[in-house]
Amino acid sequence: MQRRNFLKTTFLSSAALSAFPLFKSESASVTQQTDAAVFTTSKMKITKIRYYSAPGYNKPLFNQARGIVEVETDGGIIGIGEGGSRDMIEQCAQMLIGEDPFRIEHLWQYVYRGMFYPPGREKLHALGAIEMALWDIKGKALGVPVYDLLGGSTREYVECYATGFRPSNAKTEEERARDCIEAGFRAYRIGPTGGNGEERFDFYEHANKTIDHCKRIDEAVGGSGNWAIDLHTRFDTTEAIKICKALENLEPYFVEDIIRSENPGVYQTIRQMTNVPIAVGEQFGDRWDINELIEKHLIDYTRVTLPNTGGISEFKKIAAMCETHYLGIIPHFTGPLSTAALVHVLGSSSPTRCMIELAGGEPEKPAYFNEDFLDFRNGKIYLNPNPGLGIQFDPEKADFVMEVTTKTTFPHPILTSPDGSIHNW
């Protein structure tokens, strides 16, 4: 008996199917209501994975890389993703040549589990970029936006909040914050005072200055949760809690990264010491980094983002956990393509409260993407109805780095169960 493919079955009418010669039917279902063909795999294979560096991006850090990834198929469809360092992309890409791009979850498990050791956050960043491109391929092949593949739209737009506000010509931050709210943003986000450049950071001094700064911003935007603050894990517990206690009556939208992130369990203590809404997660990766914070109600908002989580599917799973435990989702700002991908995920998730962060208060629109890949208006990003992620990439306007065309010959430890699913070796 032929083993069934384990992907989610998709139904197309016979007329629609004839327009897509890329698919093979493993079974058929005809009823009085619909003439439908059933397919569960594509005929396509991944043939090439290319990596480009983003011109002008000024953070040459392997754990904050913003490369552009092209995944090419023998069906002529190319998917676009964003993230990952060269070495990590190359290692992941070598495992995927010759594979069916439609088996997104299967391939994710294969790359995630296939080297025995759980992947670190840098590898997750690369895996997230490639997985993003696989969703783009599937949406383009089927002629639908990714949010339709994820269950369909649940909201018309995603609200945004701004860290800084470049569109404003105001001289003071209080004026910029006011301009930001008037422009339609849900909140204006600030950081603590001091701590940049060569300046020595005195915790006690800047705790007091940060409290005063928050009071001025709150007054400028008229309260009502129209502002938030990121403490940047900069303070020790004593000063961090002092700030939080002082802000409780001001009711900020959230207070982010109150304490260092290496030990998430510390929030069992922090949660008992303050009533401010707590946001954590920008330094995390997959669901196992943050699941206990969600399940134990130690935070109010997750800050996980793309591609850091390892991809769209993983982010969707984290969003489901947040819905189960009544948490909001406010992803950390990310690259322009990843921002577009976030709109598809958040736009097809539950009506859980969510926002997208825009650094500087405006979306980044690099020359190598089509101008309209993000529909940003009045402090909100609207869903893009074009197939896939709605991205058109011009490789001539980016810097080519490498191309992978052959599958790895290294014997990665893989354990497959009788039903064909991948387990740890």
JSON list of C-alpha atoms in Angstrom, two decimals, residues 22-119:
[
{"chain": "A", "resi": 22, "resn": "LEU", "atom": "CA", "xyz": [2.06, 20.92, -10.73]},
{"chain": "A", "resi": 23, "resn": "PHE", "atom": "CA", "xyz": [-0.04, 18.62, -8.60]},
{"chain": "A", "resi": 24, "resn": "LYS", "atom": "CA", "xyz": [-0.69, 14.90, -8.58]},
{"chain": "A", "resi": 25, "resn": "SER", "atom": "CA", "xyz": [-3.92, 13.45, -7.26]},
{"chain": "A", "resi": 26, "resn": "GLU", "atom": "CA", "xyz": [-3.69, 10.60, -4.79]},
{"chain": "A", "resi": 27, "resn": "SER", "atom": "CA", "xyz": [-7.43, 10.15, -4.45]},
{"chain": "A", "resi": 28, "resn": "ALA", "atom": "CA", "xyz": [-10.64, 11.74, -5.70]},
{"chain": "A", "resi": 29, "resn": "SER", "atom": "CA", "xyz": [-13.92, 12.74, -4.13]},
{"chain": "A", "resi": 30, "resn": "VAL", "atom": "CA", "xyz": [-17.02, 13.64, -6.10]},
{"chain": "A", "resi": 31, "resn": "THR", "atom": "CA", "xyz": [-20.29, 14.62, -4.46]},
{"chain": "A", "resi": 32, "resn": "GLN", "atom": "CA", "xyz": [-23.53, 16.16, -5.66]},
{"chain": "A", "resi": 33, "resn": "GLN", "atom": "CA", "xyz": [-22.43, 19.49, -4.28]},
{"chain": "A", "resi": 34, "resn": "THR", "atom": "CA", "xyz": [-18.95, 19.71, -5.80]},
{"chain": "A", "resi": 35, "resn": "ASP", "atom": "CA", "xyz": [-16.77, 18.20, -8.44]},
{"chain": "A", "resi": 36, "resn": "ALA", "atom": "CA", "xyz": [-13.49, 18.16, -6.55]},
{"chain": "A", "resi": 37, "resn": "ALA", "atom": "CA", "xyz": [-10.08, 16.62, -7.01]},
{"chain": "A", "resi": 38, "resn": "VAL", "atom": "CA", "xyz": [-8.00, 15.90, -3.96]},
{"chain": "A", "resi": 39, "resn": "PHE", "atom": "CA", "xyz": [-4.27, 16.34, -3.84]},
{"chain": "A", "resi": 40, "resn": "THR", "atom": "CA", "xyz": [-1.90, 16.16, -0.95]},
{"chain": "A", "resi": 41, "resn": "THR", "atom": "CA", "xyz": [1.52, 16.63, -2.51]},
{"chain": "A", "resi": 42, "resn": "SER", "atom": "CA", "xyz": [2.97, 18.69, -5.32]},
{"chain": "A", "resi": 43, "resn": "LYS", "atom": "CA", "xyz": [5.01, 17.41, -8.23]},
{"chain": "A", "resi": 44, "resn": "MET", "atom": "CA", "xyz": [7.50, 20.15, -7.47]},
{"chain": "A", "resi": 45, "resn": "LYS", "atom": "CA", "xyz": [10.94, 19.65, -6.00]},
{"chain": "A", "resi": 46, "resn": "ILE", "atom": "CA", "xyz": [13.24, 22.23, -4.45]},
{"chain": "A", "resi": 47, "resn": "THR", "atom": "CA", "xyz": [16.15, 22.69, -6.86]},
{"chain": "A", "resi": 48, "resn": "LYS", "atom": "CA", "xyz": [18.03, 25.76, -5.63]},
{"chain": "A", "resi": 49, "resn": "ILE", "atom": "CA", "xyz": [18.24, 27.96, -2.55]},
{"chain": "A", "resi": 50, "resn": "ARG", "atom": "CA", "xyz": [19.94, 31.32, -2.98]},
{"chain": "A", "resi": 51, "resn": "TYR", "atom": "CA", "xyz": [21.05, 33.80, -0.37]},
{"chain": "A", "resi": 52, "resn": "TYR", "atom": "CA", "xyz": [21.46, 37.57, -0.78]},
{"chain": "A", "resi": 53, "resn": "SER", "atom": "CA", "xyz": [22.61, 40.21, 1.65]},
{"chain": "A", "resi": 54, "resn": "ALA", "atom": "CA", "xyz": [20.41, 43.23, 2.18]},
{"chain": "A", "resi": 55, "resn": "PRO", "atom": "CA", "xyz": [22.09, 46.41, 0.87]},
{"chain": "A", "resi": 56, "resn": "GLY", "atom": "CA", "xyz": [22.34, 49.13, 3.48]},
{"chain": "A", "resi": 57, "resn": "TYR", "atom": "CA", "xyz": [21.51, 46.92, 6.44]},
{"chain": "A", "resi": 58, "resn": "ASN", "atom": "CA", "xyz": [24.02, 48.00, 9.07]},
{"chain": "A", "resi": 59, "resn": "LYS", "atom": "CA", "xyz": [23.92, 45.13, 11.56]},
{"chain": "A", "resi": 60, "resn": "PRO", "atom": "CA", "xyz": [26.45, 42.55, 10.28]},
{"chain": "A", "resi": 61, "resn": "LEU", "atom": "CA", "xyz": [25.60, 40.19, 13.15]},
{"chain": "A", "resi": 62, "resn": "PHE", "atom": "CA", "xyz": [25.03, 36.50, 12.56]},
{"chain": "A", "resi": 63, "resn": "ASN", "atom": "CA", "xyz": [22.26, 36.42, 15.18]},
{"chain": "A", "resi": 64, "resn": "GLN", "atom": "CA", "xyz": [20.45, 39.41, 13.70]},
{"chain": "A", "resi": 65, "resn": "ALA", "atom": "CA", "xyz": [21.09, 38.70, 10.03]},
{"chain": "A", "resi": 66, "resn": "ARG", "atom": "CA", "xyz": [18.62, 40.00, 7.48]},
{"chain": "A", "resi": 67, "resn": "GLY", "atom": "CA", "xyz": [19.51, 38.10, 4.33]},
{"chain": "A", "resi": 68, "resn": "ILE", "atom": "CA", "xyz": [17.01, 37.46, 1.56]},
{"chain": "A", "resi": 69, "resn": "VAL", "atom": "CA", "xyz": [16.42, 33.80, 0.72]},
{"chain": "A", "resi": 70, "resn": "GLU", "atom": "CA", "xyz": [15.08, 32.50, -2.60]},
{"chain": "A", "resi": 71, "resn": "VAL", "atom": "CA", "xyz": [13.79, 28.91, -2.70]},
{"chain": "A", "resi": 72, "resn": "GLU", "atom": "CA", "xyz": [13.43, 27.81, -6.32]},
{"chain": "A", "resi": 73, "resn": "THR", "atom": "CA", "xyz": [11.43, 24.83, -7.56]},
{"chain": "A", "resi": 74, "resn": "ASP", "atom": "CA", "xyz": [11.47, 22.83, -10.78]},
{"chain": "A", "resi": 75, "resn": "GLY", "atom": "CA", "xyz": [7.91, 24.02, -11.30]},
{"chain": "A", "resi": 76, "resn": "GLY", "atom": "CA", "xyz": [9.18, 27.53, -11.94]},
{"chain": "A", "resi": 77, "resn": "ILE", "atom": "CA", "xyz": [7.83, 28.99, -8.70]},
{"chain": "A", "resi": 78, "resn": "ILE", "atom": "CA", "xyz": [10.24, 30.88, -6.43]},
{"chain": "A", "resi": 79, "resn": "GLY", "atom": "CA", "xyz": [9.47, 31.65, -2.80]},
{"chain": "A", "resi": 80, "resn": "ILE", "atom": "CA", "xyz": [11.00, 34.53, -0.86]},
{"chain": "A", "resi": 81, "resn": "GLY", "atom": "CA", "xyz": [12.04, 34.55, 2.79]},
{"chain": "A", "resi": 82, "resn": "GLU", "atom": "CA", "xyz": [14.11, 36.77, 5.07]},
{"chain": "A", "resi": 83, "resn": "GLY", "atom": "CA", "xyz": [16.63, 36.10, 7.82]},
{"chain": "A", "resi": 84, "resn": "GLY", "atom": "CA", "xyz": [19.49, 33.83, 8.76]},
{"chain": "A", "resi": 85, "resn": "SER", "atom": "CA", "xyz": [23.26, 34.07, 8.45]},
{"chain": "A", "resi": 86, "resn": "ARG", "atom": "CA", "xyz": [25.10, 32.59, 5.47]},
{"chain": "A", "resi": 87, "resn": "ASP", "atom": "CA", "xyz": [26.44, 29.54, 7.30]},
{"chain": "A", "resi": 88, "resn": "MET", "atom": "CA", "xyz": [23.13, 28.65, 8.90]},
{"chain": "A", "resi": 89, "resn": "ILE", "atom": "CA", "xyz": [21.18, 29.11, 5.65]},
{"chain": "A", "resi": 90, "resn": "GLU", "atom": "CA", "xyz": [23.70, 26.98, 3.78]},
{"chain": "A", "resi": 91, "resn": "GLN", "atom": "CA", "xyz": [23.49, 24.12, 6.29]},
{"chain": "A", "resi": 92, "resn": "CYS", "atom": "CA", "xyz": [19.68, 24.11, 6.33]},
{"chain": "A", "resi": 93, "resn": "ALA", "atom": "CA", "xyz": [19.42, 24.52, 2.56]},
{"chain": "A", "resi": 94, "resn": "GLN", "atom": "CA", "xyz": [21.60, 21.48, 1.89]},
{"chain": "A", "resi": 95, "resn": "MET", "atom": "CA", "xyz": [19.05, 19.31, 3.69]},
{"chain": "A", "resi": 96, "resn": "LEU", "atom": "CA", "xyz": [16.16, 20.49, 1.51]},
{"chain": "A", "resi": 97, "resn": "ILE", "atom": "CA", "xyz": [17.34, 20.11, -2.08]},
{"chain": "A", "resi": 98, "resn": "GLY", "atom": "CA", "xyz": [15.09, 17.61, -3.86]},
{"chain": "A", "resi": 99, "resn": "GLU", "atom": "CA", "xyz": [12.30, 17.85, -1.28]},
{"chain": "A", "resi": 100, "resn": "ASP", "atom": "CA", "xyz": [8.63, 18.67, -1.91]},
{"chain": "A", "resi": 101, "resn": "PRO", "atom": "CA", "xyz": [8.11, 22.33, -0.90]},
{"chain": "A", "resi": 102, "resn": "PHE", "atom": "CA", "xyz": [4.47, 21.70, 0.02]},
{"chain": "A", "resi": 103, "resn": "ARG", "atom": "CA", "xyz": [5.42, 19.50, 3.01]},
{"chain": "A", "resi": 104, "resn": "ILE", "atom": "CA", "xyz": [6.18, 22.52, 5.15]},
{"chain": "A", "resi": 105, "resn": "GLU", "atom": "CA", "xyz": [5.66, 21.00, 8.61]},
{"chain": "A", "resi": 106, "resn": "HIS", "atom": "CA", "xyz": [7.48, 17.81, 7.63]},
{"chain": "A", "resi": 107, "resn": "LEU", "atom": "CA", "xyz": [10.48, 19.74, 6.33]},
{"chain": "A", "resi": 108, "resn": "TRP", "atom": "CA", "xyz": [10.50, 21.94, 9.42]},
{"chain": "A", "resi": 109, "resn": "GLN", "atom": "CA", "xyz": [10.64, 18.88, 11.67]},
{"chain": "A", "resi": 110, "resn": "TYR", "atom": "CA", "xyz": [13.32, 17.32, 9.43]},
{"chain": "A", "resi": 111, "resn": "VAL", "atom": "CA", "xyz": [15.65, 20.33, 9.67]},
{"chain": "A", "resi": 112, "resn": "TYR", "atom": "CA", "xyz": [14.80, 21.06, 13.33]},
{"chain": "A", "resi": 113, "resn": "ARG", "atom": "CA", "xyz": [15.40, 17.49, 14.56]},
{"chain": "A", "resi": 114, "resn": "GLY", "atom": "CA", "xyz": [17.80, 16.23, 11.92]},
{"chain": "A", "resi": 115, "resn": "MET", "atom": "CA", "xyz": [21.11, 17.02, 13.60]},
{"chain": "A", "resi": 116, "resn": "PHE", "atom": "CA", "xyz": [20.36, 15.45, 16.98]},
{"chain": "A", "resi": 117, "resn": "TYR", "atom": "CA", "xyz": [21.02, 18.56, 19.06]},
{"chain": "A", "resi": 118, "resn": "PRO", "atom": "CA", "xyz": [18.08, 20.99, 19.39]},
{"chain": "A", "resi": 119, "resn": "PRO", "atom": "CA", "xyz": [18.76, 24.02, 17.18]}
]
